[in-house]
Every structure is written in structure tokens, then in C-alpha cells.
Amino acid sequence: MAHRIRAVTKSHLWFFVYRDESRKREYRWALLAGNNYEIADSGEGYEHVADCLHAINLIVTKTHSIPIKTGPGVILP
């Protein structure tokens, strides 16, 4: 069954910044949907909270121009 990609407004997404449980206590971010499900995360920790926030700002300001690429047999609506 194919699922349509629907527009998501800013009110449906939010970033959560936290310190991880590792010995280093690094800062990380997670992108959550309106239902509180995590749909993306930083994948790495940051020593300074400013670096974590900078990564979030890069995502927010650059995503409007990121193309969607598909694999073999995938047809977008």
C-alpha cells in the first residue's frame, strides 16, 4: 500500500535538546512529530549546546531545498 506524503507544518514538528547518559554527557537533538514519535536524531553528541543548536538551525534553514530521491521501483505521487 502506498502512503501519500503530506505537508507537515511547523506546529507538527519540534526539536528536543537533551544531554545523553554517556560519561561525556554530550548534547543531542531529536526531531519529534506531533504524536511525540522520534523521526530523526543527531546521530552524534555535541560538547557544547551552541553546537547542537547550530546543527538544528542548519536543518531548519536548509531543508526547503533538499530534493527527495527514490530507490528502484519507487514512484512518488
MMTF fields as JSON, N, C-alpha, C and O atoms, coordinates in Angstrom:
{
  "mmtfVersion": "1.0.0",
  "mmtfProducer": "UNKNOWN",
  "numBonds": 307,
  "numAtoms": 308,
  "numGroups": 77,
  "numChains": 1,
  "numModels": 1,
  "chainsPerModel": [1],
  "groupsPerChain": [77],
  "chainIdList": ["A"],
  "bondAtomList": [4, 2, 8, 6, 12, 10, 16, 14, 20, 18, 24, 22, 28, 26, 32, 30, 36, 34, 40, 38, 44, 42, 48, 46, 52, 50, 56, 54, 60, 58, 64, 62, 68, 66, 72, 70, 76, 74, 80, 78, 84, 82, 88, 86, 92, 90, 96, 94, 100, 98, 104, 102, 108, 106, 112, 110, 116, 114, 120, 118, 124, 122, 128, 126, 132, 130, 136, 134, 140, 138, 144, 142, 148, 146, 152, 150, 156, 154, 160, 158, 164, 162, 168, 166, 172, 170, 176, 174, 180, 178, 184, 182, 188, 186, 192, 190, 196, 194, 200, 198, 204, 202, 208, 206, 212, 210, 216, 214, 220, 218, 224, 222, 228, 226, 232, 230, 236, 234, 240, 238, 244, 242, 248, 246, 252, 250, 256, 254, 260, 258, 264, 262, 268, 266, 272, 270, 276, 274, 280, 278, 284, 282, 288, 286, 292, 290, 296, 294, 300, 298, 304, 302],
  "bondOrderList": [1, 1, 1, 1, 1, 1, 1, 1, 1, 1, 1, 1, 1, 1, 1, 1, 1, 1, 1, 1, 1, 1, 1, 1, 1, 1, 1, 1, 1, 1, 1, 1, 1, 1, 1, 1, 1, 1, 1, 1, 1, 1, 1, 1, 1, 1, 1, 1, 1, 1, 1, 1, 1, 1, 1, 1, 1, 1, 1, 1, 1, 1, 1, 1, 1, 1, 1, 1, 1, 1, 1, 1, 1, 1, 1, 1],
  "groupList": [{"groupName": "MET", "atomNameList": ["N", "CA", "C", "O"], "elementList": ["N", "C", "C", "O"], "formalChargeList": [0, 0, 0, 0], "bondAtomList": [1, 0, 2, 1, 3, 2], "bondOrderList": [1, 1, 2], "singleLetterCode": "M", "chemCompType": "L-PEPTIDE LINKING"}, {"groupName": "ALA", "atomNameList": ["N", "CA", "C", "O"], "elementList": ["N", "C", "C", "O"], "formalChargeList": [0, 0, 0, 0], "bondAtomList": [1, 0, 2, 1, 3, 2], "bondOrderList": [1, 1, 2], "singleLetterCode": "A", "chemCompType": "L-PEPTIDE LINKING"}, {"groupName": "HIS", "atomNameList": ["N", "CA", "C", "O"], "elementList": ["N", "C", "C", "O"], "formalChargeList": [0, 0, 0, 0], "bondAtomList": [1, 0, 2, 1, 3, 2], "bondOrderList": [1, 1, 2], "singleLetterCode": "H", "chemCompType": "L-PEPTIDE LINKING"}, {"groupName": "ARG", "atomNameList": ["N", "CA", "C", "O"], "elementList": ["N", "C", "C", "O"], "formalChargeList": [0, 0, 0, 0], "bondAtomList": [1, 0, 2, 1, 3, 2], "bondOrderList": [1, 1, 2], "singleLetterCode": "R", "chemCompType": "L-PEPTIDE LINKING"}, {"groupName": "ILE", "atomNameList": ["N", "CA", "C", "O"], "elementList": ["N", "C", "C", "O"], "formalChargeList": [0, 0, 0, 0], "bondAtomList": [1, 0, 2, 1, 3, 2], "bondOrderList": [1, 1, 2], "singleLetterCode": "I", "chemCompType": "L-PEPTIDE LINKING"}, {"groupName": "VAL", "atomNameList": ["N", "CA", "C", "O"], "elementList": ["N", "C", "C", "O"], "formalChargeList": [0, 0, 0, 0], "bondAtomList": [1, 0, 2, 1, 3, 2], "bondOrderList": [1, 1, 2], "singleLetterCode": "V", "chemCompType": "L-PEPTIDE LINKING"}, {"groupName": "THR", "atomNameList": ["N", "CA", "C", "O"], "elementList": ["N", "C", "C", "O"], "formalChargeList": [0, 0, 0, 0], "bondAtomList": [1, 0, 2, 1, 3, 2], "bondOrderList": [1, 1, 2], "singleLetterCode": "T", "chemCompType": "L-PEPTIDE LINKING"}, {"groupName": "LYS", "atomNameList": ["N", "CA", "C", "O"], "elementList": ["N", "C", "C", "O"], "formalChargeList": [0, 0, 0, 0], "bondAtomList": [1, 0, 2, 1, 3, 2], "bondOrderList": [1, 1, 2], "singleLetterCode": "K", "chemCompType": "L-PEPTIDE LINKING"}, {"groupName": "SER", "atomNameList": ["N", "CA", "C", "O"], "elementList": ["N", "C", "C", "O"], "formalChargeList": [0, 0, 0, 0], "bondAtomList": [1, 0, 2, 1, 3, 2], "bondOrderList": [1, 1, 2], "singleLetterCode": "S", "chemCompType": "L-PEPTIDE LINKING"}, {"groupName": "LEU", "atomNameList": ["N", "CA", "C", "O"], "elementList": ["N", "C", "C", "O"], "formalChargeList": [0, 0, 0, 0], "bondAtomList": [1, 0, 2, 1, 3, 2], "bondOrderList": [1, 1, 2], "singleLetterCode": "L", "chemCompType": "L-PEPTIDE LINKING"}, {"groupName": "TRP", "atomNameList": ["N", "CA", "C", "O"], "elementList": ["N", "C", "C", "O"], "formalChargeList": [0, 0, 0, 0], "bondAtomList": [1, 0, 2, 1, 3, 2], "bondOrderList": [1, 1, 2], "singleLetterCode": "W", "chemCompType": "L-PEPTIDE LINKING"}, {"groupName": "PHE", "atomNameList": ["N", "CA", "C", "O"], "elementList": ["N", "C", "C", "O"], "formalChargeList": [0, 0, 0, 0], "bondAtomList": [1, 0, 2, 1, 3, 2], "bondOrderList": [1, 1, 2], "singleLetterCode": "F", "chemCompType": "L-PEPTIDE LINKING"}, {"groupName": "TYR", "atomNameList": ["N", "CA", "C", "O"], "elementList": ["N", "C", "C", "O"], "formalChargeList": [0, 0, 0, 0], "bondAtomList": [1, 0, 2, 1, 3, 2], "bondOrderList": [1, 1, 2], "singleLetterCode": "Y", "chemCompType": "L-PEPTIDE LINKING"}, {"groupName": "ASP", "atomNameList": ["N", "CA", "C", "O"], "elementList": ["N", "C", "C", "O"], "formalChargeList": [0, 0, 0, 0], "bondAtomList": [1, 0, 2, 1, 3, 2], "bondOrderList": [1, 1, 2], "singleLetterCode": "D", "chemCompType": "L-PEPTIDE LINKING"}, {"groupName": "GLU", "atomNameList": ["N", "CA", "C", "O"], "elementList": ["N", "C", "C", "O"], "formalChargeList": [0, 0, 0, 0], "bondAtomList": [1, 0, 2, 1, 3, 2], "bondOrderList": [1, 1, 2], "singleLetterCode": "E", "chemCompType": "L-PEPTIDE LINKING"}, {"groupName": "GLY", "atomNameList": ["N", "CA", "C", "O"], "elementList": ["N", "C", "C", "O"], "formalChargeList": [0, 0, 0, 0], "bondAtomList": [1, 0, 2, 1, 3, 2], "bondOrderList": [1, 1, 2], "singleLetterCode": "G", "chemCompType": "PEPTIDE LINKING"}, {"groupName": "ASN", "atomNameList": ["N", "CA", "C", "O"], "elementList": ["N", "C", "C", "O"], "formalChargeList": [0, 0, 0, 0], "bondAtomList": [1, 0, 2, 1, 3, 2], "bondOrderList": [1, 1, 2], "singleLetterCode": "N", "chemCompType": "L-PEPTIDE LINKING"}, {"groupName": "CYS", "atomNameList": ["N", "CA", "C", "O"], "elementList": ["N", "C", "C", "O"], "formalChargeList": [0, 0, 0, 0], "bondAtomList": [1, 0, 2, 1, 3, 2], "bondOrderList": [1, 1, 2], "singleLetterCode": "C", "chemCompType": "L-PEPTIDE LINKING"}, {"groupName": "PRO", "atomNameList": ["N", "CA", "C", "O"], "elementList": ["N", "C", "C", "O"], "formalChargeList": [0, 0, 0, 0], "bondAtomList": [1, 0, 2, 1, 3, 2], "bondOrderList": [1, 1, 2], "singleLetterCode": "P", "chemCompType": "L-PEPTIDE LINKING"}],
  "groupTypeList": [0, 1, 2, 3, 4, 3, 1, 5, 6, 7, 8, 2, 9, 10, 11, 11, 5, 12, 3, 13, 14, 8, 3, 7, 3, 14, 12, 3, 10, 1, 9, 9, 1, 15, 16, 16, 12, 14, 4, 1, 13, 8, 15, 14, 15, 12, 14, 2, 5, 1, 13, 17, 9, 2, 1, 4, 16, 9, 4, 5, 6, 7, 6, 2, 8, 4, 18, 4, 7, 6, 15, 18, 15, 5, 4, 9, 18],
  "groupIdList": [1, 2, 3, 4, 5, 6, 7, 8, 9, 10, 11, 12, 13, 14, 15, 16, 17, 18, 19, 20, 21, 22, 23, 24, 25, 26, 27, 28, 29, 30, 31, 32, 33, 34, 35, 36, 37, 38, 39, 40, 41, 42, 43, 44, 45, 46, 47, 48, 49, 50, 51, 52, 53, 54, 55, 56, 57, 58, 59, 60, 61, 62, 63, 64, 65, 66, 67, 68, 69, 70, 71, 72, 73, 74, 75, 76, 77],
  "secStructList": [7, 7, 7, 7, 7, 7, 7, 7, 7, 4, 4, 4, 3, 3, 3, 3, 3, 3, 3, 7, 1, 1, 6, 6, 7, 7, 3, 3, 3, 3, 3, 3, 3, 6, 6, 1, 7, 3, 3, 3, 3, 7, 1, 1, 7, 5, 1, 1, 2, 2, 2, 2, 2, 2, 2, 2, 2, 2, 2, 2, 2, 2, 4, 4, 4, 7, 7, 7, 7, 7, 7, 6, 6, 7, 7, 7, 7],
  "xCoordList": [0.841, 0.0, 0.889, 1.809, 0.624, 1.397, 0.849, -0.361, 1.734, 1.344, 1.695, 2.812, 0.751, 0.994, 1.828, 1.668, 2.712, 3.488, 2.623, 2.177, 2.384, 1.534, 2.368, 3.422, 1.883, 2.579, 2.549, 1.537, 3.638, 3.734, 4.059, 5.028, 3.261, 3.517, 4.484, 4.701, 5.048, 5.991, 5.358, 6.05, 4.053, 3.404, 3.335, 3.074, 3.566, 3.545, 4.902, 4.992, 5.95, 7.309, 7.945, 7.669, 8.802, 9.549, 10.846, 10.941, 11.841, 13.14, 13.208, 12.681, 13.864, 14.084, 15.588, 16.248, 16.139, 17.568, 17.758, 17.065, 18.71, 18.942, 20.405, 21.167, 20.788, 22.127, 22.02, 21.135, 22.929, 22.853, 23.363, 23.863, 23.224, 23.585, 25.025, 25.441, 25.789, 27.175, 28.034, 27.598, 29.225, 30.164, 30.448, 30.68, 30.429, 30.721, 29.565, 29.769, 28.335, 27.143, 27.026, 26.866, 27.105, 27.043, 25.61, 24.643, 25.508, 24.208, 23.805, 24.642, 22.534, 21.984, 20.621, 20.007, 20.159, 18.815, 18.032, 18.592, 16.727, 15.804, 14.698, 14.264, 14.242, 13.125, 11.903, 11.894, 10.88, 9.683, 8.477, 8.355, 7.599, 6.343, 5.313, 5.557, 4.177, 3.114, 2.63, 2.082, 2.829, 2.419, 3.545, 3.453, 4.603, 5.773, 6.655, 7.507, 6.477, 7.372, 8.621, 8.539, 9.779, 11.044, 11.193, 11.114, 11.406, 11.559, 12.98, 13.326, 13.807, 15.215, 15.96, 15.372, 17.274, 18.092, 19.46, 19.799, 20.23, 21.519, 22.521, 23.392, 22.425, 23.367, 24.74, 25.551, 25.002, 26.262, 26.01, 25.021, 26.905, 26.785, 27.637, 28.599, 27.276, 27.997, 28.483, 27.756, 29.718, 30.287, 29.612, 29.434, 29.236, 28.628, 27.203, 26.927, 26.308, 24.916, 24.804, 23.916, 25.682, 25.641, 25.88, 25.276, 26.751, 26.999, 25.777, 25.473, 25.086, 23.855, 22.787, 22.115, 22.634, 21.652, 22.032, 21.153, 23.318, 23.768, 23.359, 22.904, 23.517, 23.106, 21.61, 21.182, 20.812, 19.362, 19.057, 18.227, 19.717, 19.47, 19.86, 19.205, 20.906, 21.264, 20.14, 19.818, 19.553, 18.458, 17.248, 16.66, 16.888, 15.694, 15.828, 14.863, 17.002, 17.155, 17.441, 17.229, 17.91, 18.301, 17.298, 17.385, 16.366, 15.503, 14.538, 14.056, 14.242, 13.291, 13.82, 13.039, 15.126, 15.677, 16.282, 16.965, 16.047, 16.602, 15.675, 14.489, 16.221, 15.379, 15.08, 15.808, 14.01, 13.665, 14.106, 13.683, 14.96, 15.415, 14.744, 14.438, 14.518, 13.824, 14.7, 15.615, 14.402, 15.089, 14.371, 13.334, 14.93, 14.319, 12.887, 12.61, 11.992, 10.593, 9.748, 8.566, 10.31, 9.537, 9.077, 9.886, 7.785, 7.199, 6.479, 5.566, 6.883, 6.237, 4.948, 4.871, 3.939, 2.671, 2.817, 1.844],
  "yCoordList": [-1.174, 0.0, 1.242, 1.348, 2.151, 3.39, 4.408, 4.506, 5.145, 6.2, 7.541, 7.748, 8.424, 9.751, 10.567, 10.464, 11.371, 12.296, 13.527, 14.146, 13.882, 15.03, 16.178, 15.976, 17.351, 18.531, 18.54, 18.204, 18.919, 18.997, 20.438, 21.008, 21.009, 22.381, 22.381, 21.355, 23.523, 23.632, 23.228, 22.748, 23.414, 23.062, 21.551, 21.088, 20.778, 19.324, 18.733, 17.551, 19.524, 19.056, 19.903, 21.097, 19.268, 20.033, 19.321, 18.096, 20.112, 19.585, 19.475, 20.319, 18.426, 18.191, 18.112, 17.257, 18.992, 19.004, 18.428, 18.805, 17.506, 16.856, 16.471, 16.528, 16.079, 15.556, 14.045, 13.514, 13.366, 11.909, 11.316, 12.031, 10.021, 9.323, 8.822, 8.139, 9.148, 8.683, 9.406, 10.363, 8.936, 9.553, 11.003, 11.844, 11.289, 12.644, 13.614, 14.828, 13.088, 13.943, 14.948, 16.145, 14.474, 15.343, 15.778, 15.125, 16.897, 17.4, 16.708, 16.465, 16.395, 15.769, 16.382, 17.001, 16.199, 16.653, 15.498, 14.548, 15.608, 14.676, 15.509, 16.512, 15.083, 15.735, 14.865, 13.689, 15.438, 14.682, 15.185, 16.374, 14.261, 14.593, 14.983, 14.858, 15.449, 15.878, 14.785, 15.083, 13.515, 12.403, 11.96, 10.905, 12.767, 12.529, 11.376, 10.928, 10.881, 9.862, 10.536, 11.552, 9.957, 10.483, 10.077, 8.894, 11.051, 10.746, 11.002, 10.6, 11.659, 11.864, 12.225, 12.695, 11.992, 12.411, 12.867, 12.718, 13.42, 13.997, 12.943, 13.241, 11.747, 10.708, 10.87, 9.944, 12.003, 12.257, 13.253, 13.986, 13.274, 14.204, 15.438, 15.41, 16.51, 17.774, 18.169, 18.04, 18.648, 19.047, 20.293, 20.434, 21.202, 22.471, 22.559, 22.14, 23.1, 23.233, 24.144, 23.948, 25.126, 26.027, 25.26, 25.578, 24.259, 23.448, 22.608, 22.412, 22.119, 21.355, 22.244, 21.835, 23.438, 24.377, 24.816, 25.039, 24.941, 25.287, 24.199, 24.505, 22.939, 21.836, 21.889, 21.67, 22.174, 22.303, 23.433, 23.272, 24.571, 25.71, 25.405, 25.886, 24.618, 24.213, 23.406, 23.604, 22.511, 21.687, 22.557, 22.436, 23.415, 24.252, 25.181, 25.365, 25.772, 26.739, 26.097, 26.741, 24.864, 24.237, 23.228, 22.878, 22.751, 21.662, 22.046, 21.163, 23.293, 23.669, 23.384, 23.333, 23.196, 22.967, 21.569, 21.31, 20.681, 19.335, 18.479, 18.348, 17.894, 17.065, 15.712, 15.253, 15.089, 13.726, 12.802, 12.957, 11.835, 10.856, 9.531, 9.233, 8.74, 7.475, 6.31, 6.458, 5.167, 3.937, 3.27, 3.748, 2.162, 1.438, 1.023, 0.499, 1.259, 0.859, 1.785, 1.509, 2.888, 3.826, 4.971, 5.632, 5.192, 6.285, 7.21, 6.788, 8.448, 9.416, 9.927, 10.067, 10.204, 10.702, 12.086, 12.645],
  "zCoordList": [0.0, 0.0, 0.0, 0.811, -0.881, -0.957, 0.033, 0.237, 0.629, 1.555, 0.93, 0.455, 0.938, 0.382, 1.365, 2.582, 0.81, 1.622, 1.829, 0.863, 3.083, 3.338, 3.886, 4.489, 3.666, 4.161, 5.682, 6.297, 6.263, 7.718, 8.072, 7.57, 8.92, 9.34, 10.515, 11.16, 10.777, 11.892, 13.213, 14.11, 13.342, 14.602, 14.805, 15.915, 13.744, 13.857, 14.191, 14.523, 14.111, 14.381, 15.466, 15.585, 16.257, 17.238, 17.566, 17.496, 17.925, 18.311, 19.824, 20.548, 20.289, 21.711, 21.916, 21.325, 22.745, 23.044, 24.44, 25.385, 24.55, 25.835, 25.973, 25.008, 27.179, 27.433, 27.535, 28.205, 26.863, 26.852, 28.177, 29.046, 28.299, 29.535, 29.531, 30.467, 28.499, 28.431, 29.467, 30.107, 29.607, 30.539, 30.158, 31.026, 28.867, 28.39, 28.584, 28.564, 28.774, 28.944, 27.8, 28.041, 26.564, 25.398, 25.097, 25.488, 24.393, 23.972, 22.677, 21.807, 22.554, 21.356, 21.07, 21.938, 19.833, 19.479, 18.886, 18.338, 19.013, 18.367, 17.738, 18.305, 16.558, 15.88, 16.113, 15.751, 16.711, 17.05, 16.273, 15.979, 15.95, 15.276, 16.324, 17.525, 15.869, 16.774, 17.718, 18.779, 17.34, 18.195, 19.135, 19.761, 19.23, 20.081, 19.63, 20.396, 18.405, 17.875, 17.322, 16.632, 17.634, 17.126, 15.67, 15.338, 14.808, 13.393, 12.902, 11.791, 13.705, 13.367, 14.645, 15.618, 14.617, 15.758, 15.268, 14.094, 16.18, 15.81, 15.361, 14.543, 15.86, 15.475, 16.104, 16.073, 16.657, 17.338, 18.46, 18.443, 19.425, 20.528, 20.299, 19.532, 20.966, 20.865, 22.253, 23.238, 22.32, 23.596, 24.15, 25.36, 23.239, 23.644, 23.111, 21.987, 23.913, 23.499, 22.272, 21.443, 22.147, 20.987, 19.684, 18.66, 19.717, 18.523, 18.17, 16.993, 19.173, 18.963, 18.328, 17.381, 18.844, 18.302, 16.886, 16.053, 16.611, 15.268, 14.275, 13.173, 14.659, 13.783, 13.51, 12.377, 14.525, 14.342, 13.369, 12.475, 13.533, 12.647, 11.203, 10.279, 10.993, 9.638, 8.997, 7.826, 9.755, 9.244, 8.917, 7.842, 9.827, 9.659, 8.463, 7.722, 8.255, 7.176, 5.826, 4.798, 5.787, 4.526, 3.985, 2.808, 4.769, 4.321, 3.216, 2.507, 3.044, 1.994, 0.599, -0.35, 0.449, -0.88, -1.044, -2.034, -0.106, -0.207, -1.066, -0.766, -2.141, -3.009, -2.37, -1.491, -2.822, -2.411, -3.527, -4.672, -3.195, -4.18, -3.875, -2.721, -4.905, -4.724, -5.153, -5.964, -4.596, -4.98, -6.14, -6.601, -6.606, -7.727, -7.404, -6.325, -8.338, -8.18, -7.348, -7.146, -6.848, -6.018, -6.91, -7.56, -6.931, -7.706, -6.744, -6.034, -6.719, -5.831, -6.479, -7.7, -5.651, -6.207, -6.803, -7.311]
}
